[in-house]
Structures are given as structure tokens and as C-alpha cells.
Amino acid sequence: MLGGVNDIAAEKRAAADAALAELPARGVIGLGTGSTAAFFLEALALRVRSGASYVGVPTSKASRALAERLGIPLLDDVGPWSIDVTVDGADEVSDALDVIKGGGGAHTREKIVNAASRKNVIIVDATKRSRLLGERRAIPLEVLRFGLGSTLQRLATRGTPQVRTSADGTPVLTDAGNVLVDLVTGPLLDPRPLDAALRAVPGVVETGLFISRADVLIVSPPLAVFRRQ
Ligand code: 5RP
């Protein structure tokens, strides 16, 4: 049973360290966003300092800044990239290895990097697991500010949309300057049609639903590796 913040951090680090076994000996690595991905960047930086030849593609300004501080060589933000493996965190992971991402608001860039990767590894502590997506988390959506009121009306037919705000009440913005909307749906028996419907709403840039996009899931505790069949 995971107790305090320190326990959870230790388990995130354990999952992140285990992801090193999924990397080729050298190559292009997609760098996720969030606290678990940050542990992976630290582990990767140690490899780089020992002479390993890796170059990263960051999924956010924050991950780019961290990777630069750690001395990981990076490609530019434009590409095209040919990414061997991307390692990223998640907010919720179902038994079917489907994923909700975007707690850090980086899911659009994360999905672009995921789609450009030959293998995608998701690293989480065990608190992120659920039977069905939506049991624990709302679905993050990146939404244009233009027409936000109308977009929210449309989204309300699919769940309860909440604009994400900071402690001072101002909207949280993505790296692209868009708004984040968290759509509360409850457990989803089949998230794929909902993902398609949400992406069809004008104004929605991208959803945090990552369906059939994880090839490998590493969870801790207990440390376990699951592979998509
Ligand atoms: C950012 C994400 C993160 O991977 C997700 O929020 C998990 O974060 P953490 O590892 O800090 O729990 O999707 O957009």
C-alpha cells in the first residue's frame, strides 16, 4: 500500500529506472513530462554522462529545460523525428493499457511525440491504475480560447467540463497558450468513440485519451512490466 508522498516518489523513481531496460544501446528518445518522467530524465542523463549516445525529443518546455540542465542532447521542436522509444508518465492507466494523460497539460505535444515513436513506454506508480479509464480522473482537453463558451456547451453533452484554473483563479494555459478543460465522465466502458467525438468538437485541439498508444507499461509497487499483446 502506498502511503506518503516520499513512498510515491520512490515508486515513480523505481518505474523510471526500470524503463532504461526498454531503450536501445543508442538512439533518439522521446522525453515525457511530469514528475515520473523527470526521474527518467535523471536516469537517462546518468547514462549520457557515462558516454551513451542518446538524443532527446522533449514533450514540453519544462522537459526541455530539465533535459538541458541535465546535459541531455536534444533535437529541435519541429522534426521530423524518428524516435526509437518514448518514456512518459500518465494520470490513469486501465487494465487494457489505455491511458489518460494531460495532468501537466502537455498531452498534445506528448501525443505528437508518441505518434512519432516506434515504442511507447508508460511509467507510473500503482496509484494510477484503474479497471476502466475515467474511474479516477477527468479527461484533460486542450481547447482554443476563441469561442470557449460555445465549445464548453458542446462538451457538456459528453460530461461535465471544468476549465482548469490556478490558485489565483486564472486559467492554466498550455505551452501553446491554449486553455485546459477537464471533462468529468465517470468510468468509460469504451473510451475510443468518446475520444473521436471529442476530437470532432471545433475548438478542441487534442484530448488526453491515449487509446492503444502504450506498448509497455511499467508500474511500481510491485515493480511489474506489462506488454501490449
Ligand atoms: C503531463 C502528463 C504527465 O505524464 C502526467 O500528468 C503524470 O504526471 P506525474 O508523473 O507528475 O504524476 O500527462 O501532461
Coordinates of C-alpha atoms and ligand atoms in Angstrom, one line a residue:
M1 CA 0.0 0.0 0.0
L2 CA 1.4 3.4 -1.0
G3 CA 1.4 5.9 1.9
G4 CA 3.1 9.2 1.8
V5 CA 4.5 11.5 -0.8
N6 CA 8.0 10.0 -0.3
D7 CA 6.8 6.5 -0.8
I8 CA 5.1 7.5 -4.1
A9 CA 8.2 9.4 -5.3
A10 CA 10.3 6.3 -4.6
E11 CA 7.9 4.1 -6.6
K12 CA 7.9 6.6 -9.5
R13 CA 11.7 6.5 -9.5
A14 CA 11.7 2.7 -9.5
A15 CA 9.4 2.6 -12.5
A16 CA 11.6 5.3 -14.2
D17 CA 14.8 3.4 -13.6
A18 CA 13.3 0.2 -14.9
A19 CA 12.4 2.0 -18.2
L20 CA 16.2 2.1 -19.0
A21 CA 15.9 -1.6 -19.9
E22 CA 13.5 -0.7 -22.7
L23 CA 16.0 1.6 -24.5
P24 CA 18.3 0.6 -27.4
A25 CA 22.0 1.0 -26.8
R26 CA 21.9 4.3 -28.5
G27 CA 19.2 6.4 -30.3
V28 CA 16.5 9.0 -30.2
I29 CA 14.4 9.1 -27.1
G30 CA 11.1 10.9 -26.5
L31 CA 11.1 12.6 -23.1
G32 CA 7.8 12.8 -21.3
T33 CA 6.5 15.5 -18.9
G34 CA 5.7 15.3 -15.2
S35 CA 7.4 14.2 -12.0
T36 CA 7.7 10.5 -13.0
A37 CA 9.2 11.4 -16.4
A38 CA 11.6 13.7 -14.6
F39 CA 13.0 10.7 -12.7
F40 CA 13.5 9.0 -16.1
L41 CA 15.4 12.1 -17.4
E42 CA 17.7 11.9 -14.4
A43 CA 18.4 8.2 -15.1
L44 CA 18.9 8.9 -18.8
A45 CA 21.3 11.8 -18.0
L46 CA 23.5 9.4 -15.9
R47 CA 23.7 7.1 -19.0
V48 CA 24.7 10.1 -21.2
R49 CA 27.3 11.2 -18.7
S50 CA 28.8 7.7 -18.8
G51 CA 29.2 8.0 -22.6
A52 CA 25.9 6.6 -24.0
S53 CA 24.9 8.2 -27.3
Y54 CA 21.3 9.4 -26.8
V55 CA 19.5 12.4 -28.1
G56 CA 16.1 13.5 -26.7
V57 CA 12.8 15.0 -28.0
P58 CA 11.1 16.8 -25.2
T59 CA 7.3 16.9 -24.9
S60 CA 7.1 20.3 -23.1
K61 CA 9.1 23.5 -22.4
A62 CA 9.6 22.2 -18.8
S63 CA 11.1 18.9 -20.0
R64 CA 13.3 20.7 -22.5
A65 CA 14.6 23.0 -19.7
L66 CA 15.2 20.0 -17.4
A67 CA 16.9 18.0 -20.1
E68 CA 19.2 20.9 -20.9
R69 CA 20.1 21.3 -17.2
L70 CA 20.9 17.6 -17.0
G71 CA 23.1 17.8 -20.2
I72 CA 20.9 15.5 -22.4
P73 CA 21.5 16.5 -26.1
L74 CA 18.2 17.5 -27.7
L75 CA 16.6 17.7 -31.2
D76 CA 14.6 20.8 -32.1
D77 CA 10.8 21.1 -31.6
V78 CA 9.9 20.8 -35.3
G79 CA 11.2 17.5 -36.6
P80 CA 10.6 15.3 -38.4
W81 CA 11.9 12.9 -35.8
S82 CA 12.5 9.2 -36.0
I83 CA 12.1 8.3 -32.3
D84 CA 13.2 4.9 -31.1
V85 CA 11.4 4.9 -27.7
T86 CA 9.4 7.5 -25.8
V87 CA 9.1 7.2 -22.0
D88 CA 6.3 9.2 -20.4
G89 CA 4.1 9.2 -17.3
A90 CA 0.4 9.0 -17.0
D91 CA -2.5 10.1 -14.8
E92 CA -4.6 6.9 -15.1
V93 CA -3.9 3.6 -16.7
S94 CA -6.6 0.9 -17.4
D95 CA -6.1 -2.9 -17.4
A96 CA -6.4 -2.6 -21.3
L97 CA -3.2 -0.4 -21.2
D98 CA -5.2 2.6 -22.3
V99 CA -4.1 5.9 -20.7
I100 CA -5.3 9.3 -19.5
K101 CA -2.6 11.9 -19.8
G102 CA -2.5 15.7 -19.5
G103 CA -2.5 16.3 -15.8
G104 CA 0.5 18.5 -16.6
G105 CA -1.3 20.0 -19.6
A106 CA 1.3 18.6 -22.1
H107 CA -0.8 15.9 -23.7
T108 CA -0.9 17.5 -27.2
R109 CA 2.9 17.5 -27.5
E110 CA 3.0 14.2 -25.8
K111 CA 0.6 12.7 -28.3
I112 CA 2.6 14.1 -31.2
V113 CA 5.8 12.6 -29.8
N114 CA 4.0 9.3 -29.0
A115 CA 2.8 9.1 -32.6
A116 CA 6.4 9.6 -33.9
S117 CA 7.8 6.8 -31.7
R118 CA 8.4 3.2 -32.6
K119 CA 7.8 2.1 -29.0
N120 CA 6.0 3.9 -26.2
V121 CA 6.7 3.1 -22.6
I122 CA 4.4 4.4 -19.8
I123 CA 5.8 4.6 -16.3
V124 CA 3.5 5.0 -13.2
D125 CA 3.2 4.3 -9.5
A126 CA 0.5 1.9 -8.6
T127 CA -2.0 4.7 -7.5
K128 CA -2.5 5.4 -11.3
R129 CA -4.1 2.0 -12.1
S130 CA -7.8 1.5 -12.5
R131 CA -10.1 -1.0 -14.1
L132 CA -11.7 1.5 -16.5
L133 CA -10.5 4.9 -17.6
G134 CA -12.4 7.7 -16.1
E135 CA -12.8 6.0 -12.7
R136 CA -10.2 8.2 -11.1
R137 CA -9.6 11.1 -13.4
A138 CA -11.3 13.6 -15.7
I139 CA -10.1 13.8 -19.3
P140 CA -7.9 16.7 -20.0
L141 CA -8.6 18.6 -23.2
E142 CA -6.5 21.4 -24.8
V143 CA -9.0 23.9 -26.1
L144 CA -8.7 27.2 -28.0
R145 CA -9.7 30.3 -26.1
F146 CA -11.6 31.6 -29.1
G147 CA -15.3 30.5 -28.7
L148 CA -14.5 28.8 -25.3
G149 CA -18.1 29.3 -24.1
S150 CA -19.6 27.6 -27.2
T151 CA -17.0 24.8 -27.0
L152 CA -17.9 24.2 -23.3
Q153 CA -21.6 24.0 -24.3
R154 CA -20.9 21.2 -26.8
L155 CA -18.6 19.4 -24.4
A156 CA -21.3 19.4 -21.7
T157 CA -23.2 16.9 -23.8
R158 CA -20.3 14.4 -23.1
G159 CA -19.7 15.0 -19.4
T160 CA -19.0 17.9 -17.0
P161 CA -16.4 20.3 -18.4
Q162 CA -14.3 22.3 -15.9
V163 CA -11.8 25.0 -17.0
R164 CA -8.6 24.3 -15.2
T165 CA -7.5 27.3 -13.0
S166 CA -4.5 28.2 -10.9
A167 CA -4.8 29.0 -7.2
D168 CA -5.5 32.7 -8.1
G169 CA -8.4 31.7 -10.3
T170 CA -6.8 32.4 -13.7
P171 CA -7.0 29.7 -16.4
V172 CA -4.0 27.4 -16.7
L173 CA -2.5 27.7 -20.2
T174 CA -0.6 25.1 -22.2
D175 CA 2.8 25.7 -23.8
A176 CA 0.8 26.8 -26.9
G177 CA -1.2 29.3 -24.9
N178 CA -4.5 27.4 -25.0
V179 CA -6.9 26.6 -22.2
L180 CA -7.1 23.3 -20.4
V181 CA -10.6 21.8 -19.8
D182 CA -11.0 18.7 -17.6
L183 CA -14.1 16.7 -18.7
V184 CA -15.5 14.6 -15.9
T185 CA -17.1 11.5 -17.4
G186 CA -17.0 8.7 -14.8
P187 CA -15.9 5.2 -15.8
L188 CA -15.7 4.6 -19.6
L189 CA -16.6 1.1 -20.9
D190 CA -15.2 2.0 -24.4
P191 CA -13.2 5.3 -24.5
R192 CA -12.4 5.2 -28.2
P193 CA -15.8 6.6 -29.6
L194 CA -15.7 9.3 -26.9
D195 CA -12.2 10.2 -28.0
A196 CA -13.3 10.5 -31.6
A197 CA -16.4 12.6 -30.6
L198 CA -14.3 15.0 -28.5
R199 CA -11.7 15.5 -31.2
A200 CA -14.5 16.3 -33.6
V201 CA -15.7 19.3 -31.5
P202 CA -14.5 22.5 -33.1
G203 CA -12.1 24.3 -30.7
V204 CA -10.7 21.1 -29.2
V205 CA -7.1 20.8 -30.1
E206 CA -6.4 17.4 -28.5
T207 CA -7.7 15.0 -25.8
G208 CA -5.7 13.3 -23.1
L209 CA -7.1 9.9 -24.1
F210 CA -4.2 7.7 -25.3
I211 CA -6.0 4.7 -26.7
S212 CA -3.8 1.8 -27.9
R213 CA -0.8 4.1 -27.7
A214 CA 1.1 2.4 -24.8
D215 CA 3.3 -0.6 -25.9
V216 CA 4.8 -1.2 -22.5
L217 CA 3.5 -0.3 -19.0
I218 CA 5.9 -0.2 -16.0
V219 CA 4.2 0.0 -12.6
S220 CA 5.5 0.1 -9.1
P221 CA 4.9 -1.3 -6.5
P222 CA 5.2 -4.2 -7.0
L223 CA 7.6 -3.5 -9.9
A224 CA 6.0 -5.1 -12.9
V225 CA 6.2 -4.8 -16.7
F226 CA 3.1 -5.3 -18.9
R227 CA 3.4 -5.5 -22.7
R228 CA 0.6 -4.9 -25.2
Q229 CA -0.3 -8.3 -26.8
Ligands
5RP1 C1 1.6 15.6 -18.4 C2 1.3 14.2 -18.2 C3 2.0 13.5 -17.1 O1 2.7 12.5 -17.6 C4 1.0 13.0 -16.1 O2 0.3 14.1 -15.6 C5 1.7 12.3 -14.9 O3 2.4 13.2 -14.1 P1 3.2 12.7 -12.8 O4 4.3 11.8 -13.3 O5 3.8 14.0 -12.2 O6 2.2 12.1 -11.9 O7 0.5 13.6 -18.8 O8 0.8 16.2 -19.4

